[in-house]
Amino acid sequence: MDRRSFIESCTAGAACMSLPLAAIGADAKPREYHRALLVDEQGRPFKASDLAPLTNYVFHYPFVATPVFILNLGKAAAPHALSTKGRDSYQWPGGVGPKKSIVAFSAICAHKLVYPTKDVSFISFRKTRAQKGVQDELIHCCADHSQYDPAKGAQVLSGPATQPLAAIMIAYDAKQDTLTAHGTLGGELFDEFFRKYETKLSLEVGAKAREPAREAVVTELSRFCRNSIQC
């Protein structure tokens, strides 16, 4: 190798070494949090068989103020290869439950961090396509028209979102027909979420917004939210 080639090789190598891991691509590892049994509004264990197909349900995990969509897609959801905004790759494991049809994702939009509140929700699952939809059975955000496919790990199909919704890892107990949240997979946006909505969250849930959600109460979105925006 001549002197010029050697210098260029060293310079390129140094540049690669200085890049953050996400910039050159890596595997996104699952993040384990506390285990939280999903329960109904009376505090009883929520049964997987109680999830009506293609219906919006919401609970909060891993923190008191961070909402999650849980859906029964009515058919098996197969594993899917995905990547985060930082190009970290990961393998979404697919659905759980008797038919492998139950999936759960952070309900915080990956573009402007829009999320469902008790007053209004601009993001929700749609049985049929939205006005600007590309297909049926997608999670659609009316704030920016980002659309995510829950059957493919919440992969972005259209709109400005730059990564899938973070997946919430759910364990299924076939004997008890119960569901337990225990971690996340993919691009988390919790830090950005808490920074952006610090004041709003303090009014909604008080000082406990970032405390671990020890009780994951499952509620239909239509009951949780007064006004689910359709677009």
GROMACS .gro file of N, CA and C in nm, residues 64-213:
model
  450
   64VAL      N    1  -4.634   0.553   3.404
   64VAL     CA    2  -4.772   0.590   3.432
   64VAL      C    3  -4.832   0.672   3.318
   65ALA      N    4  -4.751   0.756   3.254
   65ALA     CA    5  -4.803   0.849   3.154
   65ALA      C    6  -4.779   0.806   3.010
   66THR      N    7  -4.719   0.689   2.987
   66THR     CA    8  -4.688   0.650   2.849
   66THR      C    9  -4.789   0.547   2.798
   67PRO      N   10  -4.875   0.587   2.702
   67PRO     CA   11  -4.984   0.501   2.656
   67PRO      C   12  -4.937   0.395   2.556
   68VAL      N   13  -5.014   0.287   2.553
   68VAL     CA   14  -4.986   0.173   2.464
   68VAL      C   15  -5.116   0.131   2.397
   69PHE      N   16  -5.109   0.101   2.268
   69PHE     CA   17  -5.220   0.036   2.199
   69PHE      C   18  -5.201  -0.115   2.205
   70ILE      N   19  -5.306  -0.187   2.243
   70ILE     CA   20  -5.304  -0.332   2.231
   70ILE      C   21  -5.421  -0.372   2.142
   71LEU      N   22  -5.392  -0.458   2.045
   71LEU     CA   23  -5.488  -0.493   1.942
   71LEU      C   24  -5.494  -0.643   1.920
   72ASN      N   25  -5.614  -0.693   1.894
   72ASN     CA   26  -5.632  -0.828   1.845
   72ASN      C   27  -5.660  -0.815   1.695
   73LEU      N   28  -5.564  -0.851   1.613
   73LEU     CA   29  -5.577  -0.832   1.469
   73LEU      C   30  -5.668  -0.934   1.403
   74GLY      N   31  -5.708  -1.035   1.479
   74GLY     CA   32  -5.799  -1.135   1.425
   74GLY      C   33  -5.731  -1.241   1.340
   75LYS      N   34  -5.602  -1.227   1.319
   75LYS     CA   35  -5.525  -1.324   1.242
   75LYS      C   36  -5.380  -1.316   1.288
   76ALA      N   37  -5.305  -1.420   1.262
   76ALA     CA   38  -5.167  -1.426   1.309
   76ALA      C   39  -5.083  -1.314   1.248
   77ALA      N   40  -4.999  -1.255   1.332
   77ALA     CA   41  -4.903  -1.154   1.286
   77ALA      C   42  -4.764  -1.217   1.291
   78ALA      N   43  -4.702  -1.232   1.174
   78ALA     CA   44  -4.574  -1.300   1.164
   78ALA      C   45  -4.458  -1.208   1.204
   79PRO      N   46  -4.345  -1.265   1.246
   79PRO     CA   47  -4.227  -1.183   1.276
   79PRO      C   48  -4.187  -1.096   1.157
   80HIS      N   49  -4.122  -0.984   1.189
   80HIS     CA   50  -4.088  -0.889   1.082
   80HIS      C   51  -3.957  -0.818   1.116
   81ALA      N   52  -3.871  -0.803   1.016
   81ALA     CA   53  -3.744  -0.732   1.035
   81ALA      C   54  -3.766  -0.583   1.017
   82LEU      N   55  -3.716  -0.503   1.114
   82LEU     CA   56  -3.737  -0.358   1.115
   82LEU      C   57  -3.608  -0.287   1.154
   83SER      N   58  -3.611  -0.154   1.148
   83SER     CA   59  -3.498  -0.076   1.197
   83SER      C   60  -3.547   0.056   1.253
   84THR      N   61  -3.469   0.113   1.343
   84THR     CA   62  -3.502   0.240   1.405
   84THR      C   63  -3.454   0.356   1.318
   85LYS      N   64  -3.486   0.476   1.362
   85LYS     CA   65  -3.439   0.596   1.291
   85LYS      C   66  -3.287   0.597   1.282
   86GLY      N   67  -3.221   0.547   1.385
   86GLY     CA   68  -3.074   0.542   1.386
   86GLY      C   69  -3.018   0.421   1.313
   87ARG      N   70  -3.104   0.349   1.241
   87ARG     CA   71  -3.066   0.233   1.160
   87ARG      C   72  -3.022   0.114   1.244
   88ASP      N   73  -3.066   0.108   1.367
   88ASP     CA   74  -3.045  -0.013   1.446
   88ASP      C   75  -3.151  -0.114   1.404
   89SER      N   76  -3.109  -0.231   1.365
   89SER     CA   77  -3.202  -0.334   1.318
   89SER      C   78  -3.254  -0.417   1.434
   90TYR      N   79  -3.375  -0.469   1.419
   90TYR     CA   80  -3.429  -0.560   1.519
   90TYR      C   81  -3.534  -0.650   1.456
   91GLN      N   82  -3.558  -0.762   1.518
   91GLN     CA   83  -3.656  -0.858   1.470
   91GLN      C   84  -3.777  -0.855   1.562
   92TRP      N   85  -3.885  -0.798   1.512
   92TRP     CA   86  -4.010  -0.800   1.588
   92TRP      C   87  -4.062  -0.944   1.589
   93PRO      N   88  -4.097  -0.999   1.707
   93PRO     CA   89  -4.130  -1.142   1.715
   93PRO      C   90  -4.269  -1.180   1.668
   94GLY      N   91  -4.354  -1.083   1.636
   94GLY     CA   92  -4.489  -1.115   1.591
   94GLY      C   93  -4.589  -1.116   1.704
   95GLY      N   94  -4.710  -1.163   1.674
   95GLY     CA   95  -4.818  -1.160   1.771
   95GLY      C   96  -4.809  -1.270   1.876
   96VAL      N   97  -4.885  -1.252   1.983
   96VAL     CA   98  -4.895  -1.352   2.090
   96VAL      C   99  -5.041  -1.391   2.106
   97GLY      N  100  -5.066  -1.484   2.197
   97GLY     CA  101  -5.203  -1.528   2.221
   97GLY      C  102  -5.234  -1.656   2.147
   98PRO      N  103  -5.355  -1.707   2.165
   98PRO     CA  104  -5.393  -1.836   2.103
   98PRO      C  105  -5.376  -1.839   1.952
   99LYS      N  106  -5.402  -1.728   1.886
   99LYS     CA  107  -5.391  -1.722   1.740
   99LYS      C  108  -5.272  -1.639   1.694
  100LYS      N  109  -5.183  -1.603   1.788
  100LYS     CA  110  -5.069  -1.518   1.755
  100LYS      C  111  -5.115  -1.387   1.691
  101SER      N  112  -5.228  -1.337   1.736
  101SER     CA  113  -5.290  -1.220   1.673
  101SER      C  114  -5.288  -1.095   1.760
  102ILE      N  115  -5.235  -1.104   1.881
  102ILE     CA  116  -5.236  -0.991   1.975
  102ILE      C  117  -5.102  -0.918   1.967
  103VAL      N  118  -5.109  -0.788   1.944
  103VAL     CA  119  -4.988  -0.705   1.931
  103VAL      C  120  -5.004  -0.581   2.018
  104ALA      N  121  -4.892  -0.523   2.057
  104ALA     CA  122  -4.895  -0.402   2.140
  104ALA      C  123  -4.782  -0.309   2.099
  105PHE      N  124  -4.814  -0.180   2.090
  105PHE     CA  125  -4.716  -0.080   2.049
  105PHE      C  126  -4.735   0.048   2.130
  106SER      N  127  -4.626   0.120   2.149
  106SER     CA  128  -4.636   0.252   2.208
  106SER      C  129  -4.732   0.336   2.125
  107ALA      N  130  -4.822   0.408   2.194
  107ALA     CA  131  -4.920   0.493   2.125
  107ALA      C  132  -4.868   0.635   2.108
  108ILE      N  133  -4.737   0.653   2.115
  108ILE     CA  134  -4.673   0.783   2.094
  108ILE      C  135  -4.624   0.788   1.950
  109CYS      N  136  -4.682   0.873   1.868
  109CYS     CA  137  -4.644   0.882   1.727
  109CYS      C  138  -4.495   0.914   1.714
  110ALA      N  139  -4.429   0.847   1.621
  110ALA     CA  140  -4.284   0.861   1.607
  110ALA      C  141  -4.242   0.989   1.535
  111HIS      N  142  -4.339   1.074   1.497
  111HIS     CA  143  -4.303   1.200   1.431
  111HIS      C  144  -4.313   1.318   1.527
  112LYS      N  145  -4.435   1.355   1.567
  112LYS     CA  146  -4.453   1.470   1.655
  112LYS      C  147  -4.490   1.431   1.799
  113LEU      N  148  -4.479   1.302   1.830
  113LEU     CA  149  -4.506   1.251   1.965
  113LEU      C  150  -4.651   1.272   2.007
  114VAL      N  151  -4.741   1.274   1.911
  114VAL     CA  152  -4.885   1.281   1.940
  114VAL      C  153  -4.926   1.154   2.013
  115TYR      N  154  -5.017   1.167   2.111
  115TYR     CA  155  -5.058   1.050   2.189
  115TYR      C  156  -5.202   1.065   2.234
  116PRO      N  157  -5.269   0.955   2.268
  116PRO     CA  158  -5.408   0.964   2.314
  116PRO      C  159  -5.417   1.012   2.459
  117THR      N  160  -5.503   1.110   2.482
  117THR     CA  161  -5.531   1.157   2.618
  117THR      C  162  -5.678   1.131   2.648
  118LYS      N  163  -5.720   1.161   2.768
  118LYS     CA  164  -5.861   1.140   2.804
  118LYS      C  165  -5.953   1.237   2.730
  119ASP      N  166  -5.898   1.349   2.686
  119ASP     CA  167  -5.980   1.447   2.615
  119ASP      C  168  -5.987   1.422   2.465
  120VAL      N  169  -5.874   1.387   2.406
  120VAL     CA  170  -5.870   1.374   2.260
  120VAL      C  171  -5.759   1.279   2.217
  121SER      N  172  -5.782   1.212   2.105
  121SER     CA  173  -5.677   1.129   2.046
  121SER      C  174  -5.674   1.151   1.896
  122PHE      N  175  -5.558   1.193   1.847
  122PHE     CA  176  -5.538   1.210   1.703
  122PHE      C  177  -5.477   1.086   1.639
  123ILE      N  178  -5.449   0.984   1.721
  123ILE     CA  179  -5.388   0.862   1.670
  123ILE      C  180  -5.470   0.742   1.717
  124SER      N  181  -5.495   0.649   1.625
  124SER     CA  182  -5.574   0.531   1.660
  124SER      C  183  -5.564   0.428   1.548
  125PHE      N  184  -5.607   0.308   1.579
  125PHE     CA  185  -5.616   0.201   1.479
  125PHE      C  186  -5.745   0.217   1.400
  126ARG      N  187  -5.738   0.193   1.269
  126ARG     CA  188  -5.856   0.205   1.184
  126ARG      C  189  -5.886   0.072   1.114
  127LYS      N  190  -6.009   0.025   1.126
  127LYS     CA  191  -6.048  -0.096   1.054
  127LYS      C  192  -6.042  -0.073   0.903
  128THR      N  193  -6.094   0.042   0.861
  128THR     CA  194  -6.091   0.078   0.720
  128THR      C  195  -6.001   0.200   0.702
  129ARG      N  196  -5.953   0.217   0.583
  129ARG     CA  197  -5.852   0.320   0.562
  129ARG      C  198  -5.903   0.461   0.593
  130ALA      N  199  -5.814   0.543   0.639
  130ALA     CA  200  -5.845   0.683   0.665
  130ALA      C  201  -5.858   0.757   0.532
  131GLN      N  202  -5.900   0.882   0.539
  131GLN     CA  203  -5.921   0.961   0.417
  131GLN      C  204  -5.796   0.964   0.330
  132LYS      N  205  -5.680   0.969   0.395
  132LYS     CA  206  -5.553   0.968   0.322
  132LYS      C  207  -5.480   0.836   0.342
  133GLY      N  208  -5.558   0.732   0.369
  133GLY     CA  209  -5.499   0.603   0.399
  133GLY      C  210  -5.450   0.527   0.277
  134VAL      N  211  -5.353   0.439   0.300
  134VAL     CA  212  -5.300   0.358   0.190
  134VAL      C  213  -5.360   0.217   0.191
  135GLN      N  214  -5.416   0.176   0.305
  135GLN     CA  215  -5.482   0.046   0.311
  135GLN      C  216  -5.563   0.039   0.441
  136ASP      N  217  -5.643  -0.066   0.455
  136ASP     CA  218  -5.720  -0.087   0.576
  136ASP      C  219  -5.630  -0.136   0.689
  137GLU      N  220  -5.685  -0.131   0.812
  137GLU     CA  221  -5.624  -0.191   0.930
  137GLU      C  222  -5.483  -0.139   0.960
  138LEU      N  223  -5.474  -0.005   0.966
  138LEU     CA  224  -5.349   0.061   1.003
  138LEU      C  225  -5.370   0.150   1.125
  139ILE      N  226  -5.262   0.179   1.194
  139ILE     CA  227  -5.264   0.284   1.296
  139ILE      C  228  -5.234   0.415   1.225
  140HIS      N  229  -5.326   0.512   1.238
  140HIS     CA  230  -5.316   0.637   1.163
  140HIS      C  231  -5.308   0.755   1.260
  141CYS      N  232  -5.215   0.845   1.234
  141CYS     CA  233  -5.204   0.969   1.312
  141CYS      C  234  -5.255   1.085   1.228
  142CYS      N  235  -5.364   1.148   1.273
  142CYS     CA  236  -5.423   1.259   1.198
  142CYS      C  237  -5.342   1.387   1.207
  143ALA      N  238  -5.247   1.394   1.300
  143ALA     CA  239  -5.168   1.516   1.314
  143ALA      C  240  -5.072   1.534   1.197
  144ASP      N  241  -5.022   1.423   1.142
  144ASP     CA  242  -4.926   1.434   1.032
  144ASP      C  243  -4.948   1.328   0.924
  145HIS      N  244  -5.050   1.244   0.944
  145HIS     CA  245  -5.085   1.138   0.849
  145HIS      C  246  -4.976   1.032   0.835
  146SER      N  247  -4.903   1.009   0.943
  146SER     CA  248  -4.816   0.892   0.948
  146SER      C  249  -4.904   0.769   0.968
  147GLN      N  250  -4.868   0.659   0.900
  147GLN     CA  251  -4.946   0.536   0.909
  147GLN      C  252  -4.853   0.419   0.936
  148TYR      N  253  -4.895   0.336   1.031
  148TYR     CA  254  -4.815   0.223   1.077
  148TYR      C  255  -4.894   0.093   1.061
  149ASP      N  256  -4.827  -0.012   1.018
  149ASP     CA  257  -4.892  -0.141   0.999
  149ASP      C  258  -4.869  -0.229   1.121
  150PRO      N  259  -4.971  -0.250   1.206
  150PRO     CA  260  -4.952  -0.329   1.327
  150PRO      C  261  -4.926  -0.477   1.298
  151ALA      N  262  -4.961  -0.524   1.180
  151ALA     CA  263  -4.936  -0.664   1.145
  151ALA      C  264  -4.790  -0.686   1.105
  152LYS      N  265  -4.715  -0.576   1.088
  152LYS     CA  266  -4.574  -0.585   1.051
  152LYS      C  267  -4.487  -0.507   1.150
  153GLY      N  268  -4.520  -0.517   1.277
  153GLY     CA  269  -4.440  -0.453   1.380
  153GLY      C  270  -4.451  -0.303   1.385
  154ALA      N  271  -4.565  -0.248   1.337
  154ALA     CA  272  -4.588  -0.103   1.330
  154ALA      C  273  -4.490  -0.036   1.235
  155GLN      N  274  -4.456  -0.105   1.128
  155GLN     CA  275  -4.373  -0.048   1.022
  155GLN      C  276  -4.443   0.073   0.960
  156VAL      N  277  -4.365   0.177   0.929
  156VAL     CA  278  -4.420   0.298   0.866
  156VAL      C  279  -4.452   0.269   0.720
  157LEU      N  280  -4.578   0.290   0.681
  157LEU     CA  281  -4.617   0.271   0.541
  157LEU      C  282  -4.630   0.403   0.467
  158SER      N  283  -4.661   0.511   0.539
  158SER     CA  284  -4.669   0.642   0.473
  158SER      C  285  -4.657   0.751   0.578
  159GLY      N  286  -4.633   0.873   0.531
  159GLY     CA  287  -4.622   0.987   0.621
  159GLY      C  288  -4.480   1.015   0.662
  160PRO      N  289  -4.460   1.119   0.744
  160PRO     CA  290  -4.325   1.166   0.777
  160PRO      C  291  -4.255   1.091   0.891
  161ALA      N  292  -4.322   1.000   0.959
  161ALA     CA  293  -4.257   0.927   1.069
  161ALA      C  294  -4.134   0.855   1.017
  162THR      N  295  -4.027   0.856   1.094
  162THR     CA  296  -3.899   0.802   1.048
  162THR      C  297  -3.865   0.666   1.108
  163GLN      N  298  -3.954   0.610   1.188
  163GLN     CA  299  -3.930   0.477   1.243
  163GLN      C  300  -4.062   0.418   1.289
  164PRO      N  301  -4.068   0.284   1.308
  164PRO     CA  302  -4.190   0.222   1.359
  164PRO      C  303  -4.221   0.269   1.500
  165LEU      N  304  -4.345   0.249   1.541
  165LEU     CA  305  -4.378   0.266   1.682
  165LEU      C  306  -4.301   0.162   1.762
  166ALA      N  307  -4.254   0.199   1.880
  166ALA     CA  308  -4.184   0.102   1.964
  166ALA      C  309  -4.280  -0.011   2.002
  167ALA      N  310  -4.234  -0.134   1.991
  167ALA     CA  311  -4.316  -0.249   2.029
  167ALA      C  312  -4.310  -0.269   2.180
  168ILE      N  313  -4.423  -0.308   2.238
  168ILE     CA  314  -4.429  -0.344   2.379
  168ILE      C  315  -4.431  -0.497   2.386
  169MET      N  316  -4.337  -0.553   2.458
  169MET     CA  317  -4.327  -0.698   2.468
  169MET      C  318  -4.430  -0.751   2.566
  170ILE      N  319  -4.507  -0.848   2.519
  170ILE     CA  320  -4.616  -0.906   2.596
  170ILE      C  321  -4.596  -1.056   2.609
  171ALA      N  322  -4.607  -1.106   2.732
  171ALA     CA  323  -4.602  -1.250   2.756
  171ALA      C  324  -4.744  -1.302   2.775
  172TYR      N  325  -4.774  -1.415   2.712
  172TYR     CA  326  -4.907  -1.474   2.720
  172TYR      C  327  -4.902  -1.601   2.804
  173ASP      N  328  -4.991  -1.611   2.902
  173ASP     CA  329  -5.005  -1.730   2.985
  173ASP      C  330  -5.125  -1.808   2.933
  174ALA      N  331  -5.099  -1.916   2.860
  174ALA     CA  332  -5.207  -1.992   2.798
  174ALA      C  333  -5.299  -2.055   2.902
  175LYS      N  334  -5.244  -2.095   3.015
  175LYS     CA  335  -5.325  -2.160   3.117
  175LYS      C  336  -5.425  -2.064   3.179
  176GLN      N  337  -5.380  -1.941   3.206
  176GLN     CA  338  -5.465  -1.841   3.270
  176GLN      C  339  -5.532  -1.748   3.169
  177ASP      N  340  -5.487  -1.752   3.044
  177ASP     CA  341  -5.536  -1.663   2.938
  177ASP      C  342  -5.510  -1.516   2.973
  178THR      N  343  -5.395  -1.492   3.036
  178THR     CA  344  -5.361  -1.356   3.079
  178THR      C  345  -5.242  -1.302   2.999
  179LEU      N  346  -5.223  -1.171   3.008
  179LEU     CA  347  -5.118  -1.102   2.934
  179LEU      C  348  -5.036  -1.017   3.030
  180THR      N  349  -4.905  -1.018   3.014
  180THR     CA  350  -4.816  -0.942   3.101
  180THR      C  351  -4.717  -0.863   3.017
  181ALA      N  352  -4.712  -0.733   3.036
  181ALA     CA  353  -4.613  -0.648   2.969
  181ALA      C  354  -4.481  -0.659   3.046
  182HIS      N  355  -4.370  -0.667   2.972
  182HIS     CA  356  -4.242  -0.681   3.042
  182HIS      C  357  -4.126  -0.606   2.977
  183GLY      N  358  -4.148  -0.532   2.869
  183GLY     CA  359  -4.037  -0.459   2.810
  183GLY      C  360  -4.074  -0.394   2.679
  184THR      N  361  -3.973  -0.339   2.611
  184THR     CA  362  -3.994  -0.273   2.482
  184THR      C  363  -3.892  -0.323   2.381
  185LEU      N  364  -3.922  -0.297   2.255
  185LEU     CA  365  -3.831  -0.334   2.147
  185LEU      C  366  -3.845  -0.229   2.037
  186GLY      N  367  -3.732  -0.178   1.990
  186GLY     CA  368  -3.736  -0.076   1.886
  186GLY      C  369  -3.700   0.061   1.939
  187GLY      N  370  -3.738   0.164   1.863
  187GLY     CA  371  -3.697   0.300   1.897
  187GLY      C  372  -3.785   0.365   2.003
  188GLU      N  373  -3.737   0.368   2.126
  188GLU     CA  374  -3.810   0.436   2.234
  188GLU      C  375  -3.802   0.588   2.215
  189LEU      N  376  -3.910   0.656   2.254
  189LEU     CA  377  -3.914   0.803   2.247
  189LEU      C  378  -3.958   0.862   2.381
  190PHE      N  379  -3.939   0.786   2.487
  190PHE     CA  380  -3.991   0.830   2.617
  190PHE      C  381  -3.923   0.956   2.667
  191ASP      N  382  -3.792   0.968   2.652
  191ASP     CA  383  -3.722   1.088   2.700
  191ASP      C  384  -3.773   1.212   2.629
  192GLU      N  385  -3.786   1.204   2.496
  192GLU     CA  386  -3.837   1.317   2.419
  192GLU      C  387  -3.981   1.349   2.458
  193PHE      N  388  -4.059   1.245   2.480
  193PHE     CA  389  -4.199   1.261   2.520
  193PHE      C  390  -4.211   1.337   2.652
  194PHE      N  391  -4.133   1.298   2.750
  194PHE     CA  392  -4.141   1.366   2.880
  194PHE      C  393  -4.088   1.508   2.873
  195ARG      N  394  -3.988   1.533   2.791
  195ARG     CA  395  -3.940   1.670   2.777
  195ARG      C  396  -4.045   1.759   2.712
  196LYS      N  397  -4.107   1.708   2.606
  196LYS     CA  398  -4.203   1.789   2.531
  196LYS      C  399  -4.329   1.819   2.612
  197TYR      N  400  -4.376   1.721   2.688
  197TYR     CA  401  -4.505   1.734   2.755
  197TYR      C  402  -4.493   1.746   2.907
  198GLU      N  403  -4.381   1.792   2.955
  198GLU     CA  404  -4.358   1.797   3.100
  198GLU      C  405  -4.471   1.870   3.173
  199THR      N  406  -4.504   1.988   3.128
  199THR     CA  407  -4.608   2.067   3.195
  199THR      C  408  -4.745   2.002   3.181
  200LYS      N  409  -4.778   1.959   3.060
  200LYS     CA  410  -4.906   1.897   3.033
  200LYS      C  411  -4.926   1.770   3.117
  201LEU      N  412  -4.821   1.688   3.123
  201LEU     CA  413  -4.831   1.563   3.198
  201LEU      C  414  -4.843   1.588   3.348
  202SER      N  415  -4.779   1.694   3.396
  202SER     CA  416  -4.790   1.725   3.538
  202SER      C  417  -4.933   1.762   3.575
  203LEU      N  418  -5.005   1.823   3.481
  203LEU     CA  419  -5.145   1.856   3.505
  203LEU      C  420  -5.235   1.734   3.492
  204GLU      N  421  -5.201   1.644   3.401
  204GLU     CA  422  -5.284   1.526   3.376
  204GLU      C  423  -5.269   1.420   3.485
  205VAL      N  424  -5.145   1.390   3.521
  205VAL     CA  425  -5.123   1.279   3.616
  205VAL      C  426  -5.038   1.318   3.737
  206GLY      N  427  -4.994   1.444   3.744
  206GLY     CA  428  -4.917   1.488   3.859
  206GLY      C  429  -4.772   1.444   3.854
  207ALA      N  430  -4.710   1.436   3.970
  207ALA     CA  431  -4.566   1.406   3.979
  207ALA      C  432  -4.533   1.262   3.946
  208LYS      N  433  -4.633   1.176   3.936
  208LYS     CA  434  -4.606   1.033   3.913
  208LYS      C  435  -4.595   0.996   3.765
  209ALA      N  436  -4.593   1.095   3.674
  209ALA     CA  437  -4.596   1.067   3.531
  209ALA      C  438  -4.488   0.968   3.489
  210ARG      N  439  -4.368   0.979   3.546
  210ARG     CA  440  -4.257   0.893   3.504
  210ARG      C  441  -4.233   0.777   3.600
  211GLU      N  442  -4.324   0.754   3.690
  211GLU     CA  443  -4.313   0.638   3.778
  211GLU      C  444  -4.350   0.511   3.701
  212PRO      N  445  -4.294   0.396   3.738
  212PRO     CA  446  -4.332   0.271   3.671
  212PRO      C  447  -4.481   0.244   3.685
  213ALA      N  448  -4.542   0.201   3.575
  213ALA     CA  449  -4.685   0.166   3.578
  213ALA      C  450  -4.698   0.023   3.630
   0.00000   0.00000   0.00000
